[in-house]
Short mmCIF file of C-alpha atoms in Angstrom, two decimals:
data_model
loop_
_atom_site.label_atom_id
_atom_site.label_comp_id
_atom_site.label_asym_id
_atom_site.label_seq_id
_atom_site.Cartn_x
_atom_site.Cartn_y
_atom_site.Cartn_z
CA MET A 201 54.63 80.07 15.67
CA ALA A 202 56.94 81.44 18.02
CA VAL A 203 60.91 82.31 17.43
CA THR A 204 64.07 83.48 19.13
CA VAL A 205 65.88 86.10 16.87
CA LYS A 206 69.26 86.66 18.08
CA LEU A 207 70.60 90.36 17.57
CA PHE A 208 74.04 91.85 16.37
CA ALA A 209 76.38 95.06 16.33
CA VAL A 210 74.24 97.78 14.60
CA TYR A 211 71.12 95.71 14.99
CA ARG A 212 70.93 95.48 18.25
CA ASP A 213 72.45 99.11 18.77
CA LEU A 214 69.07 99.86 16.55
CA LEU A 215 66.41 97.72 18.41
CA GLY A 216 68.27 98.41 21.33
CA CYS A 217 68.09 95.24 22.82
CA SER A 218 70.58 91.46 21.88
CA GLU A 219 67.28 88.77 21.80
CA LEU A 220 63.77 88.90 20.99
CA GLU A 221 60.83 85.71 21.61
CA VAL A 222 58.23 87.12 18.47
CA ASP A 223 55.39 84.98 17.18
CA LEU A 224 55.53 84.78 13.78
CA PRO A 225 53.03 83.73 10.85
CA ALA A 226 53.49 80.07 9.61
CA GLN A 227 55.60 79.66 5.98
CA CYS A 228 57.33 83.08 7.36
CA THR A 229 60.73 83.24 6.04
CA VAL A 230 63.45 84.27 7.05
CA SER A 231 62.91 88.06 4.82
CA ASP A 232 59.66 89.10 6.56
CA ALA A 233 60.23 88.23 9.64
CA PHE A 234 63.51 90.90 9.34
CA ASP A 235 60.70 93.34 8.09
CA GLN A 236 58.19 92.28 10.83
CA VAL A 237 60.81 93.10 14.06
CA VAL A 238 63.02 95.34 12.18
CA GLY A 239 61.29 97.02 9.29
CA GLY A 240 62.02 100.71 9.56
CA HIS A 241 64.60 100.59 12.37
CA ALA A 242 66.93 100.25 9.78
CA SER A 243 67.77 101.40 5.77
CA SER A 244 66.91 99.85 2.80
CA GLN A 245 70.53 100.09 2.14
CA LEU A 246 71.58 98.74 5.64
CA ARG A 247 68.54 96.21 5.01
CA GLN A 248 69.89 94.87 1.44
CA ILE A 249 73.49 94.53 3.03
CA THR A 250 72.41 91.97 4.86
CA MET A 251 71.85 87.90 5.19
CA PHE A 252 70.58 85.95 7.38
CA ALA A 253 71.22 82.87 9.25
CA ILE A 254 68.58 79.69 10.58
CA ASN A 255 69.94 77.85 14.03
CA GLU A 256 73.61 79.48 12.77
CA ARG A 257 73.80 78.82 9.59
CA TYR A 258 73.91 80.89 6.53
CA VAL A 259 70.19 80.89 4.69
CA PRO A 260 68.95 82.35 1.90
CA ALA A 261 66.63 85.25 2.00
CA GLU A 262 63.49 83.88 1.02
CA THR A 263 64.08 80.57 3.88
CA VAL A 264 60.76 80.23 5.74
CA VAL A 265 61.13 80.04 9.25
CA ASN A 266 60.21 77.05 11.65
CA ASP A 267 58.50 76.45 14.81
CA GLY A 268 61.53 77.25 17.62
CA ASP A 269 63.71 78.10 14.94
CA ARG A 270 67.18 80.69 16.62
CA ILE A 271 67.30 83.67 13.63
CA ALA A 272 69.92 86.12 13.69
CA PHE A 273 70.12 88.48 10.91
CA ILE A 274 73.77 89.51 9.58
CA PRO A 275 75.07 92.93 9.00
CA PRO A 276 78.44 93.63 6.88
CA VAL A 277 81.22 90.85 9.04
CA SER A 278 84.56 92.58 9.78
CA GLY A 279 86.41 90.67 13.01
CA GLY A 280 89.57 90.06 11.99
CA MET B 161 95.98 68.02 10.82
CA ILE B 162 96.98 65.73 13.32
CA ASP B 163 94.72 67.56 16.22
CA GLU B 164 90.80 69.33 16.08
CA PRO B 165 91.90 72.56 15.16
CA HIS B 166 91.73 75.17 18.79
CA ILE B 167 89.26 77.74 17.67
CA VAL B 168 87.95 80.58 20.70
CA ILE B 169 86.11 83.37 21.15
CA ARG B 170 87.22 84.66 24.12
CA PRO B 171 86.03 88.37 26.28
CA ASP B 172 89.71 87.97 28.26
CA PRO B 173 92.81 89.15 26.54
CA PHE B 174 95.09 86.16 25.64
CA THR B 175 98.95 86.23 24.62
CA VAL B 176 101.30 85.07 20.81
CA ALA B 177 102.54 82.68 23.47
CA GLU B 178 99.76 81.10 24.18
CA ILE B 179 97.88 80.87 21.82
CA GLU B 180 100.94 79.03 19.30
CA LEU B 181 101.68 76.21 22.67
CA MET B 182 97.95 75.05 20.90
CA VAL B 183 99.35 74.44 18.18
CA ALA B 184 103.45 72.99 19.45
CA ASP B 185 103.86 70.07 18.25
CA PRO B 186 107.31 68.03 17.63
CA ALA B 187 106.69 67.72 14.05
CA ASN B 188 106.68 71.05 13.45
CA GLY B 189 110.04 72.95 11.82
CA ALA B 190 108.09 76.44 11.16
CA ILE B 191 104.69 78.02 13.03
CA CYS B 192 103.81 80.83 11.00
CA SER B 193 101.20 83.49 13.50
CA PHE B 194 98.98 86.62 12.45
CA SER B 195 97.50 89.14 15.22
CA GLY B 196 95.07 91.22 14.31
CA LEU B 197 96.14 94.05 16.76
CA VAL B 198 94.29 98.10 17.15
CA ARG B 199 96.01 100.54 15.39
CA ASP B 200 95.22 104.02 15.92
CA HIS B 201 93.97 106.04 12.75
CA SER B 202 91.52 104.39 10.32
CA HIS B 203 91.79 106.27 6.79
CA ASP B 204 93.28 108.34 8.52
CA ARG B 205 90.85 109.03 11.10
CA PRO B 206 92.48 108.94 14.80
CA VAL B 207 90.49 105.51 16.49
CA ILE B 208 90.36 105.50 20.19
CA ALA B 209 88.95 101.66 19.80
CA LEU B 210 87.62 99.30 19.17
CA GLU B 211 84.68 97.25 20.15
CA TYR B 212 83.23 93.60 18.99
CA ASP B 213 80.62 91.89 19.20
CA ALA B 214 80.50 87.59 17.70
CA TYR B 215 77.35 85.66 16.71
CA ILE B 216 79.59 83.60 19.16
CA PRO B 217 78.18 79.82 18.76
CA MET B 218 77.85 80.84 14.88
CA ALA B 219 81.21 82.60 14.07
CA GLU B 220 83.18 79.40 16.45
CA GLN B 221 81.36 77.18 14.10
CA ILE B 222 81.11 79.08 11.10
CA MET B 223 85.81 78.80 12.10
CA ARG B 224 85.90 75.19 13.24
CA GLU B 225 84.93 74.79 9.51
CA ILE B 226 87.58 77.51 7.89
CA ALA B 227 89.77 75.27 9.73
CA MET B 228 88.91 72.11 8.76
CA ASP B 229 89.45 72.63 4.97
CA ILE B 230 91.88 74.91 5.65
CA GLY B 231 93.58 71.79 7.39
CA HIS B 232 92.54 69.13 3.88
CA GLU B 233 94.35 72.21 1.59
CA PHE B 234 97.16 72.66 2.93
CA SER B 235 100.40 70.07 4.71
CA ILE B 236 100.10 71.90 8.22
CA ASN B 237 100.69 69.93 11.65
CA ARG B 238 97.94 72.56 13.49
CA LEU B 239 95.68 75.42 13.32
CA ALA B 240 94.19 77.59 15.58
CA MET B 241 92.89 80.23 16.11
CA VAL B 242 91.79 82.64 18.98
CA HIS B 243 89.10 85.88 18.62
CA ARG B 244 88.41 88.66 21.39
CA ILE B 245 85.80 90.61 21.75
CA GLY B 246 84.83 93.96 24.83
CA THR B 247 85.90 96.91 23.84
CA MET B 248 89.92 96.91 23.09
CA GLN B 249 92.61 99.64 23.18
CA ILE B 250 95.52 100.30 20.69
CA GLY B 251 97.33 97.83 20.93
CA GLU B 252 95.70 94.64 22.25
CA LEU B 253 95.13 91.96 20.66
CA VAL B 254 91.96 91.40 18.86
CA VAL B 255 92.79 88.16 17.00
CA VAL B 256 95.81 86.07 16.55
CA VAL B 257 95.58 82.56 13.82
CA SER B 258 98.06 80.82 14.38
CA ALA B 259 99.56 77.27 12.05
CA GLY B 260 102.52 75.11 12.62
CA ALA B 261 104.13 72.23 10.15
CA ALA B 262 106.88 70.73 9.41
CA HIS B 263 108.19 73.08 6.35
CA ARG B 264 107.02 76.95 6.29
CA ALA B 265 105.52 77.65 3.05
CA ALA B 266 102.62 75.28 3.86
CA ALA B 267 102.71 77.54 7.81
CA PHE B 268 102.41 81.01 5.76
CA GLN B 269 100.18 79.97 3.07
CA ALA B 270 97.37 77.75 6.01
CA ALA B 271 97.52 81.65 8.79
CA GLN B 272 96.83 83.43 5.98
CA ALA B 273 93.92 81.85 4.44
CA GLY B 274 92.42 81.45 8.19
CA ILE B 275 92.59 85.70 8.66
CA ASP B 276 91.42 85.83 5.80
CA ARG B 277 88.39 83.28 5.29
CA LEU B 278 87.60 84.89 9.17
CA LYS B 279 87.34 87.79 8.08
CA LYS B 280 84.71 86.97 5.10
CA THR B 281 82.32 85.38 6.78
CA ALA B 282 83.00 85.32 10.30
CA PRO B 283 79.03 86.34 12.45
CA ILE B 284 82.11 88.59 13.94
CA TRP B 285 81.40 93.15 14.48
CA LYS B 286 83.99 95.94 14.84
CA LYS B 287 83.12 99.44 16.01
CA GLU B 288 85.44 102.11 15.71
CA HIS B 289 84.96 104.66 18.30
CA PHE B 290 86.48 108.43 16.94
CA ALA B 291 87.10 111.35 18.73
CA ASP B 292 83.57 112.45 17.91
CA GLY B 293 81.38 109.75 18.48
CA SER B 294 81.14 105.45 17.02
CA GLU B 295 80.33 103.46 13.83
CA TRP B 296 79.80 99.83 12.82
CA VAL B 297 81.93 99.32 9.89
CA GLY B 298 80.23 98.46 6.77
CA ALA B 299 76.41 99.08 8.16
CA THR B 300 75.71 102.38 7.01
CA ARG B 301 75.13 105.04 10.13
CA GLU B 302 71.92 104.22 11.08
CA GLY B 303 69.53 106.27 14.17
CA MET C 286 110.26 101.71 7.70
CA ILE C 287 109.51 103.43 10.67
CA ASP C 288 112.48 102.81 12.87
CA GLU C 289 115.75 100.55 12.66
CA PRO C 290 115.43 96.76 11.57
CA HIS C 291 115.80 95.07 14.16
CA ILE C 292 118.36 91.80 14.06
CA VAL C 293 120.85 89.88 15.95
CA ILE C 294 121.95 86.46 15.90
CA ARG C 295 122.67 84.65 19.54
CA PRO C 296 123.28 81.86 21.44
CA ASP C 297 121.03 82.75 24.02
CA PRO C 298 117.47 81.49 24.69
CA PHE C 299 114.39 83.70 22.77
CA THR C 300 110.43 83.76 22.89
CA VAL C 301 107.78 85.28 20.14
CA ALA C 302 106.29 87.35 22.32
CA GLU C 303 109.96 89.02 22.78
CA ILE C 304 109.89 89.90 19.50
CA GLU C 305 106.66 90.47 18.61
CA LEU C 306 107.32 93.86 21.56
CA MET C 307 110.48 94.31 19.25
CA VAL C 308 108.19 94.76 16.47
CA ALA C 309 105.16 96.50 18.58
CA ASP C 310 104.19 100.17 17.09
CA PRO C 311 100.60 102.51 17.61
CA ALA C 312 100.54 102.12 13.50
CA ASN C 313 100.56 98.23 13.13
CA GLY C 314 96.91 96.45 12.76
CA ALA C 315 98.98 93.38 12.11
CA ILE C 316 102.34 91.44 12.84
CA CYS C 317 102.78 87.79 11.27
CA SER C 318 105.50 85.93 12.86
CA PHE C 319 107.46 83.36 11.27
CA SER C 320 109.19 80.99 13.93
CA GLY C 321 111.21 78.04 13.14
CA LEU C 322 111.81 75.05 15.20
CA VAL C 323 113.65 71.94 15.80
CA ARG C 324 111.47 69.00 14.53
CA ASP C 325 112.08 65.94 15.33
CA HIS C 326 112.97 64.19 12.05
CA SER C 327 114.55 65.44 8.76
CA HIS C 328 113.56 63.47 5.39
CA ASP C 329 111.96 60.92 7.67
CA ARG C 330 115.02 59.86 9.89
CA PRO C 331 113.92 60.77 13.77
CA VAL C 332 116.50 63.65 15.42
CA ILE C 333 118.13 64.54 18.42
CA ALA C 334 119.16 67.98 18.49
CA LEU C 335 120.65 70.66 15.79
CA GLU C 336 123.54 72.77 15.77
CA TYR C 337 123.28 75.48 14.23
CA ASP C 338 127.10 77.92 13.11
CA ALA C 339 126.76 81.41 11.79
CA TYR C 340 129.40 83.84 11.14
CA ILE C 341 127.80 86.83 13.19
CA PRO C 342 129.46 90.13 11.68
CA MET C 343 128.21 89.05 7.96
CA ALA C 344 125.34 87.38 8.54
CA GLU C 345 123.78 89.82 10.56
CA GLN C 346 125.60 91.90 8.13
CA ILE C 347 123.55 90.28 5.81
CA MET C 348 120.41 89.96 7.40
CA ARG C 349 120.71 94.38 7.85
CA GLU C 350 120.72 94.46 4.20
CA ILE C 351 117.75 91.09 3.98
CA ALA C 352 115.87 94.18 6.39
CA MET C 353 116.48 97.47 4.80
CA ASP C 354 114.81 96.08 1.04
CA ILE C 355 112.33 94.54 2.39
CA GLY C 356 111.38 97.68 4.42
CA HIS C 357 111.61 99.39 0.75
CA GLU C 358 109.49 96.63 -0.95
CA PHE C 359 106.75 96.45 0.39
CA SER C 360 104.43 98.46 3.51
CA ILE C 361 105.74 97.82 7.36
CA ASN C 362 106.18 99.97 10.03
CA ARG C 363 109.27 96.90 11.69
CA LEU C 364 110.76 94.31 11.44
CA ALA C 365 112.71 92.63 13.18
CA MET C 366 114.17 88.45 12.74
CA VAL C 367 116.35 86.85 15.75
CA HIS C 368 119.00 83.46 15.35
CA ARG C 369 119.86 81.45 17.76
CA ILE C 370 123.09 79.45 17.37
CA GLY C 371 124.73 76.26 19.85
CA THR C 372 122.76 73.51 20.39
CA MET C 373 119.44 73.12 20.29
CA GLN C 374 116.52 70.40 20.74
CA ILE C 375 113.21 69.17 19.32
CA GLY C 376 110.67 72.39 19.66
CA GLU C 377 112.87 75.19 20.92
CA LEU C 378 113.29 78.70 18.34
CA VAL C 379 115.36 78.78 15.86
CA VAL C 380 114.09 81.68 14.05
CA VAL C 381 111.67 84.57 14.83
CA VAL C 382 110.45 86.88 11.73
CA SER C 383 108.17 88.96 12.45
CA ALA C 384 107.09 92.15 10.98
CA GLY C 385 104.06 94.89 11.82
CA ALA C 386 102.65 96.63 9.10
CA ALA C 387 98.68 98.73 9.51
CA HIS C 388 97.42 96.02 7.06
CA ARG C 389 98.05 92.26 6.74
CA ALA C 390 98.87 91.47 3.15
CA ALA C 391 102.08 93.39 3.70
CA ALA C 392 102.92 92.29 7.12
CA PHE C 393 102.96 88.32 5.52
CA GLN C 394 104.78 89.16 2.09
CA ALA C 395 107.44 91.38 4.83
CA ALA C 396 108.17 88.00 6.81
CA GLN C 397 107.70 85.20 4.32
CA ALA C 398 110.04 87.34 2.53
CA GLY C 399 112.29 87.46 5.68
CA ILE C 400 112.88 84.12 6.23
CA ASP C 401 113.19 82.54 2.24
CA ARG C 402 116.09 85.58 1.97
CA LEU C 403 117.91 84.87 5.60
CA LYS C 404 117.56 81.17 4.28
CA LYS C 405 119.36 81.51 0.91
CA THR C 406 122.16 84.44 1.90
CA ALA C 407 123.03 84.36 5.47
CA PRO C 408 126.26 82.58 6.36
CA ILE C 409 124.69 80.00 9.41
CA TRP C 410 124.63 76.45 9.27
CA LYS C 411 123.12 74.10 10.96
CA LYS C 412 124.31 70.77 12.23
CA GLU C 413 122.03 67.20 12.12
CA HIS C 414 122.14 65.43 15.15
CA PHE C 415 121.13 61.81 15.19
CA ALA C 416 121.52 58.47 16.49
CA ASP C 417 123.94 57.50 14.89
CA GLY C 418 125.91 60.91 13.66
CA SER C 419 125.85 64.15 12.57
CA GLU C 420 126.29 65.73 9.20
CA TRP C 421 126.15 70.01 8.10
CA VAL C 422 123.13 70.80 5.48
CA GLY C 423 124.11 71.20 2.31
CA ALA C 424 128.25 70.14 3.13
CA THR C 425 129.43 66.55 1.83
CA ARG C 426 130.54 64.00 3.78
CA GLU C 427 134.01 64.63 4.71
CA GLY C 428 136.50 63.42 7.49
CA MET D 238 150.77 89.34 3.40
CA ALA D 239 149.04 88.17 6.69
CA VAL D 240 145.66 87.20 6.74
CA THR D 241 143.51 85.74 8.58
CA VAL D 242 141.03 82.80 7.81
CA LYS D 243 137.74 82.50 8.91
CA LEU D 244 136.26 78.63 9.76
CA PHE D 245 133.28 77.26 9.76
CA ALA D 246 130.69 74.62 10.51
CA VAL D 247 132.31 71.57 8.30
CA TYR D 248 135.44 73.30 7.58
CA ARG D 249 136.05 74.36 11.59
CA ASP D 250 135.89 70.34 12.03
CA LEU D 251 137.58 69.16 8.81
CA LEU D 252 140.84 71.41 9.94
CA GLY D 253 139.93 71.20 14.14
CA CYS D 254 140.27 75.55 14.10
CA SER D 255 137.75 78.61 14.01
CA GLU D 256 140.38 80.61 12.82
CA LEU D 257 144.31 80.72 11.72
CA GLU D 258 146.34 83.38 10.35
CA VAL D 259 148.67 82.88 8.10
CA ASP D 260 150.87 84.78 5.38
CA LEU D 261 149.52 83.89 1.86
CA PRO D 262 152.88 85.88 -1.80
CA ALA D 263 150.90 88.69 -2.91
CA GLN D 264 148.48 88.46 -5.71
CA CYS D 265 146.50 85.77 -3.77
CA THR D 266 143.29 85.30 -4.91
CA VAL D 267 140.76 83.89 -2.91
CA SER D 268 141.08 81.25 -4.23
CA ASP D 269 144.15 80.12 -3.92
CA ALA D 270 144.01 80.85 -0.42
CA PHE D 271 141.57 78.76 -0.14
CA ASP D 272 144.06 75.55 -2.01
CA GLN D 273 146.82 76.62 0.89
CA VAL D 274 145.15 76.58 3.79
CA VAL D 275 142.42 74.19 3.31
CA GLY D 276 143.41 71.87 0.27
CA GLY D 277 143.31 68.05 0.22
CA HIS D 278 140.98 68.09 3.44
CA ALA D 279 138.11 68.97 1.21
CA SER D 280 136.36 67.47 -1.71
CA SER D 281 136.48 68.68 -5.04
CA GLN D 282 132.51 68.79 -4.39
CA LEU D 283 132.99 71.04 -1.35
CA ARG D 284 135.47 72.93 -3.00
CA GLN D 285 132.86 73.47 -6.48
CA ILE D 286 129.85 74.53 -3.59
CA THR D 287 132.78 76.56 -1.88
CA MET D 288 131.68 80.46 -1.45
CA PHE D 289 134.01 83.24 -1.11
CA ALA D 290 133.51 86.04 1.39
CA ILE D 291 136.92 88.77 2.08
CA ASN D 292 135.62 91.36 5.05
CA GLU D 293 132.64 90.01 5.75
CA ARG D 294 131.25 90.63 2.52
CA TYR D 295 130.39 87.73 -0.05
CA VAL D 296 133.46 88.27 -3.38
CA PRO D 297 134.26 85.91 -6.95
CA ALA D 298 136.75 83.14 -6.51
CA GLU D 299 139.86 85.05 -7.91
CA THR D 300 139.14 88.71 -5.95
CA VAL D 301 142.79 89.28 -5.15
CA VAL D 302 143.50 89.03 -1.29
CA ASN D 303 145.01 92.08 0.85
CA ASP D 304 147.23 92.18 3.66
CA GLY D 305 145.30 92.62 6.55
CA ASP D 306 142.31 90.75 5.41
CA ARG D 307 139.61 88.39 6.83
CA ILE D 308 139.18 85.48 4.49
CA ALA D 309 136.45 83.01 5.26
CA PHE D 310 135.41 79.94 2.60
CA ILE D 311 131.42 79.41 2.96
CA PRO D 312 130.13 76.00 2.65
CA PRO D 313 127.01 75.93 1.12
CA VAL D 314 124.05 78.40 3.60
CA SER D 315 122.15 75.80 5.70
CA GLY D 316 119.75 79.08 8.45
CA GLY D 317 116.69 79.44 9.22
#
């Protein structure tokens, strides 16, 4: 299935782009998607403190992704 | 709350006066406005500039939910939360949270809750630029 | 506190932006500004206008002492307290207390302490004008 | 002795002026000065909630006034 991956801040710098279209296997979780897309680009420490969003909502790491979803990897926020 | 909160993330500069106009109301006896600015140091290290990135639709949605919650928790008339993105120099306004209320205690509480919760949950990120490099705050140095 | 506080009682109108300029400092990461405004009602009674009187030299002296105390109690860089006197219409600014600090908690605490203490001790008086008369707040109706 | 009396807010309205020069006997307290200047113009209730200032400082009611002092009767404040 096809999903859109939004990349911000440190992830945009690490991957050198702000949006990717990726093809994921069925039953793939947002955490699996992270491993496929970011993988070794991020330290395990950064991965541990990263949250996930699907369609502009925070979701648990084990949430299953659906075709057409927009997913985002959210490093620690620092607005304000 | 009398009206929809005014929530925006935008690249262009703004002033406190401009944001306070958005919370104007004849029933306001008090407005409390918090301004976050680029300051010249971070943990004793001189800062040259700050750069902000945001997941705009998600951050605006979260800020709207924060504002609606605050509107239920405190006796306020109006609330505005405006955050800038892009690169900013020292002294420039990054964020303004402004609350208008009949009485001052609610205005202070609402503005403080607004900025506290925005900082905790809105998907917005700050990169600090120093003389010798730059770093996304909170992310381990990578690459 | 880095500098003398900016303390004024004056008859001419002012804006929040104007007062925030007085607390500008490159070390400020946060400014909290409280604005007190003329609101359209008082204890459910429609208000037409407010009139303020002050014992100007004494009130400015007391506000200066309050500001110096606050500068010692909280980690702020600058503080401004400006109060208007004379007759004001609904929506007009009566008072602004603005505190600039490296971090937001001190800015909020200083601004709140500033307005709380000003209201408690500064010799400044408010007369409420209603459709059918007027009254100095807190003084029993006389004469 | 001669003192200046400053009148504000409700006291200015009651006495119809904002400043008076008055002659007081020696050892006169600021509270005695109030009785001489305002006297029956104010209710005893208003008198009870009035504070006193000499030379722009709050002082207790029993403070003795000196020649040349500026005294003020401070009704309940309501700034801000």
